[in-house]
C-alpha positions as protocol buffer text, in pm:
chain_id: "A"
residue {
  index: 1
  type: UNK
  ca { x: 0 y: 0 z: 0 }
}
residue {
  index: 2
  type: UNK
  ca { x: 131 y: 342 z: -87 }
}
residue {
  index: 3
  type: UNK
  ca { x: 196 y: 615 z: 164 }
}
residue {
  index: 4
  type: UNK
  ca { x: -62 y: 848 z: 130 }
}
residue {
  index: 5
  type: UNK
  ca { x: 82 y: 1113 z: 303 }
}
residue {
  index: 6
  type: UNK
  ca { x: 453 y: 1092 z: 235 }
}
residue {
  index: 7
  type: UNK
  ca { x: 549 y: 1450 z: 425 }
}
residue {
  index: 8
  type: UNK
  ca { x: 849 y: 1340 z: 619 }
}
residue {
  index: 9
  type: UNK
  ca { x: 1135 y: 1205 z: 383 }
}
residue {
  index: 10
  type: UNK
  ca { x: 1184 y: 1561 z: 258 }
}
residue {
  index: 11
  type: UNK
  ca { x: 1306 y: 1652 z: 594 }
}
residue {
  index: 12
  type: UNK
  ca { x: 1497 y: 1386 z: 697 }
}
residue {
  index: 13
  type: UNK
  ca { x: 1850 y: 1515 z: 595 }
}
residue {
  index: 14
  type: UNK
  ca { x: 1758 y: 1828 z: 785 }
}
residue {
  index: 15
  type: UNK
  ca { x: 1650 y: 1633 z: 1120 }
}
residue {
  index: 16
  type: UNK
  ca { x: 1934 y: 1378 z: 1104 }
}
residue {
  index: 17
  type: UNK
  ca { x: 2212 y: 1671 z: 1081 }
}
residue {
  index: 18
  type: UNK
  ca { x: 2060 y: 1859 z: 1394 }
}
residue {
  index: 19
  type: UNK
  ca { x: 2016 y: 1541 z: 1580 }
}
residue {
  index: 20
  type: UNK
  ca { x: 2320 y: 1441 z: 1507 }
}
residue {
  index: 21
  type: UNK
  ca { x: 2382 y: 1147 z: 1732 }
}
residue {
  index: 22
  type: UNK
  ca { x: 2107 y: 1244 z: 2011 }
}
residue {
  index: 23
  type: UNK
  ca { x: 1708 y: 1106 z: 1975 }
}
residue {
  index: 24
  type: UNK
  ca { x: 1470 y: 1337 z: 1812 }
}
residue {
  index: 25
  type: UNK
  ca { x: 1166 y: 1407 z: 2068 }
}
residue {
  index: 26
  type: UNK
  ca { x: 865 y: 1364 z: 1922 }
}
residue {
  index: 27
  type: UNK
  ca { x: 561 y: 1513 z: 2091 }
}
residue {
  index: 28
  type: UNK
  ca { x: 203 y: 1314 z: 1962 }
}
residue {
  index: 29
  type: UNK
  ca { x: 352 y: 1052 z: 1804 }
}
residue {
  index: 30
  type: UNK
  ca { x: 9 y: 847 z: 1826 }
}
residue {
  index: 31
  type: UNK
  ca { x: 24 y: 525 z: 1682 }
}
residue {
  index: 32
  type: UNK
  ca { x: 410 y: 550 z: 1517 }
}
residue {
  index: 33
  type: UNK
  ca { x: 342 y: 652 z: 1169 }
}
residue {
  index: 34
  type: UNK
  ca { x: 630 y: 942 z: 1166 }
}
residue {
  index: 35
  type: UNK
  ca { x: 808 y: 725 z: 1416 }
}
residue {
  index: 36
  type: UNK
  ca { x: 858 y: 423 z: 1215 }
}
residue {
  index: 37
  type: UNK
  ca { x: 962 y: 706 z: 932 }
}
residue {
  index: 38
  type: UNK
  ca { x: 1253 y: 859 z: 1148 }
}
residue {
  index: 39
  type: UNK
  ca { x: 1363 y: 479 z: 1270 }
}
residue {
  index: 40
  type: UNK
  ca { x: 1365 y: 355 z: 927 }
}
residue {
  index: 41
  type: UNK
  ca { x: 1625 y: 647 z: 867 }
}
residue {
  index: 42
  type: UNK
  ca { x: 1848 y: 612 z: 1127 }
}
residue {
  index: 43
  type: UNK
  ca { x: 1764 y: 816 z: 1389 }
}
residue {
  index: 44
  type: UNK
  ca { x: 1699 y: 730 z: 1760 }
}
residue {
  index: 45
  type: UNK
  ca { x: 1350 y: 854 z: 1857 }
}
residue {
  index: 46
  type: UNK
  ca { x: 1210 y: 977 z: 2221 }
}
residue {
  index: 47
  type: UNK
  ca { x: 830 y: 982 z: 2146 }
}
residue {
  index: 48
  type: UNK
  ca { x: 571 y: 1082 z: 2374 }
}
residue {
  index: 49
  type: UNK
  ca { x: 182 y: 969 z: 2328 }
}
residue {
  index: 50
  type: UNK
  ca { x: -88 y: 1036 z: 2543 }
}
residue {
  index: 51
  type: UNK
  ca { x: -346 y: 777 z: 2438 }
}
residue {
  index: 52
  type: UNK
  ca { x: -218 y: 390 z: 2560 }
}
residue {
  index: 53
  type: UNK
  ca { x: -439 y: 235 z: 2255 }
}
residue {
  index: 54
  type: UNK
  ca { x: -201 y: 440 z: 1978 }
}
residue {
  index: 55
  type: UNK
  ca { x: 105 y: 390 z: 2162 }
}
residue {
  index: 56
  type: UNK
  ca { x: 53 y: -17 z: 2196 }
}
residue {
  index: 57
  type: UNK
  ca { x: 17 y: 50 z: 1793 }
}
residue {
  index: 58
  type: UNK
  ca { x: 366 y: 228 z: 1803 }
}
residue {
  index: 59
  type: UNK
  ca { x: 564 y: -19 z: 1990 }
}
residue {
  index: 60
  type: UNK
  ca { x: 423 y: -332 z: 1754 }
}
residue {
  index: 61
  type: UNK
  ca { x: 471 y: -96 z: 1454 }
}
residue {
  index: 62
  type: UNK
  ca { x: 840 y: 9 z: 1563 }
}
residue {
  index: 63
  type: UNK
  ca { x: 954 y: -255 z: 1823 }
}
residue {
  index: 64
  type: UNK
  ca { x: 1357 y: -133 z: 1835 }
}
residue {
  index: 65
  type: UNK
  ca { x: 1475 y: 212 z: 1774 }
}
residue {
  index: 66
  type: UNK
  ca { x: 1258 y: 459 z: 1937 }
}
residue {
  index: 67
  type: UNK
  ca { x: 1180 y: 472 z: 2351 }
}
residue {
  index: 68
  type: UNK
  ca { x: 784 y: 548 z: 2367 }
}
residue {
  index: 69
  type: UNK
  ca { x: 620 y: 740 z: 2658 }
}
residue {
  index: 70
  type: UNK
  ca { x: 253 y: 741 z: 2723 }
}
residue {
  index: 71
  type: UNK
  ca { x: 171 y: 1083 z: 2906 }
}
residue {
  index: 72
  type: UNK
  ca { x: 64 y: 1417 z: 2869 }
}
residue {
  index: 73
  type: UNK
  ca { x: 316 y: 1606 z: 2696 }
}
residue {
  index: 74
  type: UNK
  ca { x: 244 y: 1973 z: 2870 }
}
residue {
  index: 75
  type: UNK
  ca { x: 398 y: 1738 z: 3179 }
}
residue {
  index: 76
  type: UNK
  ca { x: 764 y: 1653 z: 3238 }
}
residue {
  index: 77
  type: UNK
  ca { x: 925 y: 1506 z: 2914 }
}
residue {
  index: 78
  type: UNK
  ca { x: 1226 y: 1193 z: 2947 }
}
residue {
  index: 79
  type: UNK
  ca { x: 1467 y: 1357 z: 2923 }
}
residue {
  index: 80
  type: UNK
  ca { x: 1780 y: 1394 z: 3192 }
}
residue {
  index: 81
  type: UNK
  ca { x: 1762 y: 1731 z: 3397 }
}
residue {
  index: 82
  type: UNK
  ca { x: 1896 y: 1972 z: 3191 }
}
residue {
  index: 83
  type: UNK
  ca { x: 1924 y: 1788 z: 2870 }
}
residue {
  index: 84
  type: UNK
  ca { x: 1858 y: 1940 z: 2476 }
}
residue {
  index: 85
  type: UNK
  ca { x: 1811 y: 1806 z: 2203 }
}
residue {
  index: 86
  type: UNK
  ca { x: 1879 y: 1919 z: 1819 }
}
residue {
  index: 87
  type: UNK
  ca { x: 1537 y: 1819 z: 1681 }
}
residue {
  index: 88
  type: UNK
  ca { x: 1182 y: 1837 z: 1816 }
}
residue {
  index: 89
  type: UNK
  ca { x: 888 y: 1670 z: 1555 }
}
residue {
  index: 90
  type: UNK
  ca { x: 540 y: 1783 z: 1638 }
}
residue {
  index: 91
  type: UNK
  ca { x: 302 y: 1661 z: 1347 }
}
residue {
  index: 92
  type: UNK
  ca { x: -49 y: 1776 z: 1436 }
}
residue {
  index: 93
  type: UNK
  ca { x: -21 y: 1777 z: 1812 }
}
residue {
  index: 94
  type: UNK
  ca { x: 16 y: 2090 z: 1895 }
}
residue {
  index: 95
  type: UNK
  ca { x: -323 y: 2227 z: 1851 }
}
residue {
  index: 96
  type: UNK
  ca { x: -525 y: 2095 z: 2119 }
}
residue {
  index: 97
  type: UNK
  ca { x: -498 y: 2324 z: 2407 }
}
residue {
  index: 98
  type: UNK
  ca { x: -593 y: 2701 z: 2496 }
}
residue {
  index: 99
  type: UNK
  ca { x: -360 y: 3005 z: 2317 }
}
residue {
  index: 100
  type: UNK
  ca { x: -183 y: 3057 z: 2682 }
}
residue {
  index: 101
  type: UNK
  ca { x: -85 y: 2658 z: 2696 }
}
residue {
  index: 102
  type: UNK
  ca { x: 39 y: 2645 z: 2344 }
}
residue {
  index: 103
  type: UNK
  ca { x: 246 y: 2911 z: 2400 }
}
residue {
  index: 104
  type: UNK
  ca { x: 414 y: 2757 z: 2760 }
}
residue {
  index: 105
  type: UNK
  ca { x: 457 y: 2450 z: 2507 }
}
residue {
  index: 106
  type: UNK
  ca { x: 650 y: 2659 z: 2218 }
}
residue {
  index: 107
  type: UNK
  ca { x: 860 y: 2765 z: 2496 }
}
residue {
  index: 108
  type: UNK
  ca { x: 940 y: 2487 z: 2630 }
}
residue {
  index: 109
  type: UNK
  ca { x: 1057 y: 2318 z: 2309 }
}
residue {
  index: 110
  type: UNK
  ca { x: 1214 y: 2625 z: 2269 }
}
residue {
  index: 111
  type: UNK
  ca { x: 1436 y: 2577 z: 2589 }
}
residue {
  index: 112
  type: UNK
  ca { x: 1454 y: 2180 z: 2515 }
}
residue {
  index: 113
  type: UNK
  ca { x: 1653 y: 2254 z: 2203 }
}
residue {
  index: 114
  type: UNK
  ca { x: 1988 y: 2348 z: 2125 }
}
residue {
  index: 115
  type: UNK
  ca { x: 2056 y: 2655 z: 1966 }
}
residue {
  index: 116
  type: UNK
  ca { x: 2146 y: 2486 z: 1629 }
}
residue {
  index: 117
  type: UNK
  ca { x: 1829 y: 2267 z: 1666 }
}
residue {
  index: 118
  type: UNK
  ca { x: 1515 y: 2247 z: 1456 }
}
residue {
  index: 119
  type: UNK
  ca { x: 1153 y: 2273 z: 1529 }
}
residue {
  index: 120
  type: UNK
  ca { x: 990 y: 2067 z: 1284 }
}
residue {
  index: 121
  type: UNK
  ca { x: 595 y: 2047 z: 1335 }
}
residue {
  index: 122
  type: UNK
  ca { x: 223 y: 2039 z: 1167 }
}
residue {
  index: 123
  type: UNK
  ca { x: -63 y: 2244 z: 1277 }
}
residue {
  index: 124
  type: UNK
  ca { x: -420 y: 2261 z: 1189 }
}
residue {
  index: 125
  type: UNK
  ca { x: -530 y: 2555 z: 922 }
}
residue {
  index: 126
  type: UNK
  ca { x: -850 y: 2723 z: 896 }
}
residue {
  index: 127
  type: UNK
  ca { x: -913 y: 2536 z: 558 }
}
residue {
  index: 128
  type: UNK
  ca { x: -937 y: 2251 z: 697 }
}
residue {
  index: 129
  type: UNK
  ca { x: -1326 y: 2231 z: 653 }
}
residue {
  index: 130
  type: UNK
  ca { x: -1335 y: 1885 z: 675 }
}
residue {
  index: 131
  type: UNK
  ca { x: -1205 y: 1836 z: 955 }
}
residue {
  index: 132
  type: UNK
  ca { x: -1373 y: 2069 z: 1214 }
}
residue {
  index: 133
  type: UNK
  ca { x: -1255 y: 2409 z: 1102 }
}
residue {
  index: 134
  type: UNK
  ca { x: -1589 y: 2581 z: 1194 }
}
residue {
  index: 135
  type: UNK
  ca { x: -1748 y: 2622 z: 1489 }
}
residue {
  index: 136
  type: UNK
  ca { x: -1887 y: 2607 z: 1794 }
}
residue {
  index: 137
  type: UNK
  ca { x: -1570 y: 2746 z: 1976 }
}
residue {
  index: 138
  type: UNK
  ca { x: -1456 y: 2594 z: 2248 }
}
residue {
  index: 139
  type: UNK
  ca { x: -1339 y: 3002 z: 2385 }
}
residue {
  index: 140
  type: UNK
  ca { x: -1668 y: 3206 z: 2310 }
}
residue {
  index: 141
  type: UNK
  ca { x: -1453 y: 3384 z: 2009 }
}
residue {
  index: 142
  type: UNK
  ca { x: -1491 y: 3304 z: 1691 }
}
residue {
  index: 143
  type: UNK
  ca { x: -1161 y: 3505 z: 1652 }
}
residue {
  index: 144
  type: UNK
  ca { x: -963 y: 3279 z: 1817 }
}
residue {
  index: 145
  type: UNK
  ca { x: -1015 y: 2968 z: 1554 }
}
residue {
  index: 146
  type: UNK
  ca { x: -1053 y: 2761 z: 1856 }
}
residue {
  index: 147
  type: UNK
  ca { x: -1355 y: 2502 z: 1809 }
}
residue {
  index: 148
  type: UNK
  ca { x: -1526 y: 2192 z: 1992 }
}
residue {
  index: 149
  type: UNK
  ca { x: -1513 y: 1906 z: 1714 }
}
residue {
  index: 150
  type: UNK
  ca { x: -1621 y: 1551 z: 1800 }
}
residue {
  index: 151
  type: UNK
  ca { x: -1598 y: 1687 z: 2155 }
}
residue {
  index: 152
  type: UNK
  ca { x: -1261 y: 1774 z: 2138 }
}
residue {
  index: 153
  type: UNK
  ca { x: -1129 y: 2096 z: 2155 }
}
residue {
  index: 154
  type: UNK
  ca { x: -890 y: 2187 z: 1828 }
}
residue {
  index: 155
  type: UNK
  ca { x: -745 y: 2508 z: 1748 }
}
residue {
  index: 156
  type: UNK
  ca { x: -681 y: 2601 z: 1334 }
}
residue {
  index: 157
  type: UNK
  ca { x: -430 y: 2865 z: 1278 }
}
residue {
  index: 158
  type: UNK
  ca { x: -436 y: 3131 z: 928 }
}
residue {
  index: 159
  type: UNK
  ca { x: -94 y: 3222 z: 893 }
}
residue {
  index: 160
  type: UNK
  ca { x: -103 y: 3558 z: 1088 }
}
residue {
  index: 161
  type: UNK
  ca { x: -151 y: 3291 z: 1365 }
}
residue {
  index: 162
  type: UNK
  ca { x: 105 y: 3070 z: 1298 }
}
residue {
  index: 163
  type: UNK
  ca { x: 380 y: 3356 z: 1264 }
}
residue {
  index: 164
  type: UNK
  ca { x: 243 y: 3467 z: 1619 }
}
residue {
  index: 165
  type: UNK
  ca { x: 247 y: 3168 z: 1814 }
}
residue {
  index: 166
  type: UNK
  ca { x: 634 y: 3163 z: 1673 }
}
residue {
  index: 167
  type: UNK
  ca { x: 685 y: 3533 z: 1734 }
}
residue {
  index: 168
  type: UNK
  ca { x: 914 y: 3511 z: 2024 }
}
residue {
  index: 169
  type: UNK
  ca { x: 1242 y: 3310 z: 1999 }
}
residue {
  index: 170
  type: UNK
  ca { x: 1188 y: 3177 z: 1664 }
}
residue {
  index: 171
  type: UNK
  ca { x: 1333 y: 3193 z: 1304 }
}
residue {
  index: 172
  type: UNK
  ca { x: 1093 y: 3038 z: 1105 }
}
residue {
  index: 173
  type: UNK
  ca { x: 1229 y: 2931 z: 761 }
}
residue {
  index: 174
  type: UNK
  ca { x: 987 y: 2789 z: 613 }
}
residue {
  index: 175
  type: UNK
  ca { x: 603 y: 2783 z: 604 }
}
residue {
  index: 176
  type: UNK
  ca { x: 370 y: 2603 z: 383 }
}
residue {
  index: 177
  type: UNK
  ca { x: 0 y: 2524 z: 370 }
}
residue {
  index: 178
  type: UNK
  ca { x: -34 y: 2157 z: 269 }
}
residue {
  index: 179
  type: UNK
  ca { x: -313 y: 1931 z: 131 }
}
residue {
  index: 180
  type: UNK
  ca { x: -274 y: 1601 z: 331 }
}
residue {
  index: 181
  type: UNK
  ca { x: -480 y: 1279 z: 185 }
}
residue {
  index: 182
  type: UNK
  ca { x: -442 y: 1038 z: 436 }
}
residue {
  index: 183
  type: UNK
  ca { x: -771 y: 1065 z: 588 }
}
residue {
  index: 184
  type: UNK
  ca { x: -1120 y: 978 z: 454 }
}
residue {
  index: 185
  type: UNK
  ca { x: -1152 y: 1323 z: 344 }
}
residue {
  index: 186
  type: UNK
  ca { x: -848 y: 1605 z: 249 }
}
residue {
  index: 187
  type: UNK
  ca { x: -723 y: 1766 z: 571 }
}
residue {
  index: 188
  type: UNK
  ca { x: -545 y: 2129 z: 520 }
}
residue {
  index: 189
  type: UNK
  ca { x: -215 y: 2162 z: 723 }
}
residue {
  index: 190
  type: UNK
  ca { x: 65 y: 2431 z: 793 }
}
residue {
  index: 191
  type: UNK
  ca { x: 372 y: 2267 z: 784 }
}
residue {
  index: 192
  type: UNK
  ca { x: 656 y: 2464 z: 963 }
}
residue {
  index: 193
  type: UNK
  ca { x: 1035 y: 2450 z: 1012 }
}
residue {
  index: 194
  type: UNK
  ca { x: 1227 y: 2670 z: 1271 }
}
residue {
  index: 195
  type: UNK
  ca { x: 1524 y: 2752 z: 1462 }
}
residue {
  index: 196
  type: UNK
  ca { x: 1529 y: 2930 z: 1829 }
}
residue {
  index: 197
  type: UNK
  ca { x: 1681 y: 3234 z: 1815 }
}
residue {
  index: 198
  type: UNK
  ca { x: 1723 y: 3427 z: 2150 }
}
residue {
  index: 199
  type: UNK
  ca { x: 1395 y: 3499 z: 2331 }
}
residue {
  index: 200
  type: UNK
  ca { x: 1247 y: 3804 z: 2484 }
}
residue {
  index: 201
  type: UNK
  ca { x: 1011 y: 3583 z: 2699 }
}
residue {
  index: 202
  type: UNK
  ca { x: 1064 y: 3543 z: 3108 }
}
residue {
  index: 203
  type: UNK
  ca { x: 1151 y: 3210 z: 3128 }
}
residue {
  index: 204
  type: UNK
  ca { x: 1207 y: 3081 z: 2789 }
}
């Protein structure tokens, strides 16, 4: 069966040189999909997953190579005190919480990596009609693209959005809006690569 949504490869050289020998951290990794990807590649993976059903998926579909962690990742991530790493991958699984939490989350990857590190991640964009772009929202404003779909609360970004969440601290060298087809119907993505750069933020 063909992949359907073959978004990764492209980045691979990019991930491998800022990993270098360390794991890339992959935050969502639900049920190993971009894990098995990375593995296949040669790079160590530290993936985090909060539901237990996806990550039993992950370990049978990547049994060696990558060290999965079922938790919430706004909680402590496995890695030694004081440890960075030199690539973070966040494919759609960053767009789940309120404006304030996503932000406390950009900062910490933001902290987590080292200064020659990559960010690479997905994100939900207000095209995505198909898949819950529209509301009700889950804030009271519309504004905020943040909506209640399937009971779940998801947030879609426009680019404006995007370049604000990654405002502070953040180069952001490239930005794309992409049609993914692995779903039963087309699902409209940002797909974003940056570097930290120094950060005005307290605490970051």
């Amino acid at each position: 069966m063909s992949d359907t949504d073959p978004w990764l490869p492209r980045w691979l050289p990019l991930l491998r040189e800022c990993a270098d020998d360390g794991p890339v951290l992959e935050l969502g990794c639900a049920a190993g999909r971009d894990t098995a990807t990375l593995v296949e590649a040669g790079l160590r993976v530290v993936a985090i997953e909060l539901s237990s059903d996806a990550l039993t998926q992950a370990r049978e579909r990547v049994p060696t190579g990558a060290e999965f962690h079922c938790g919430d990742f706004r909680a402590a991530w496995p890695l030694a005190e004081g440890a960075m790493v030199g690539a973070v991958l966040a494919s759609l699984s960053l767009h789940y919480f309120a404006w304030d939490e996503t932000l406390a989350l950009v900062r910490r990857i933001h902290r987590a990596l080292q200064p020659d590190g990559v960010l690479l991640c997905r994100l939900n964009s207000v095209n995505d009609l198909h898949h819950g772009a529209r509301g009700p929202s889950a804030s009271g404003r519309d504004e905020d693209f943040f909506y209640v779909v399937d009971g779940i609360s998801k947030r879609f970004f426009d680019r404006a959005a995007v370049e604000r969440l990654f405002a502070d601290g953040w180069a952001l060298q490239h930005l794309e809006e992409v049609r993914v087809l692995r779903y039963d119907e087309p699902k409209v993505a940002w797909e974003a690569v940056l570097r930290p750069t120094p950060s005005s933020a307290t605490g970051s």
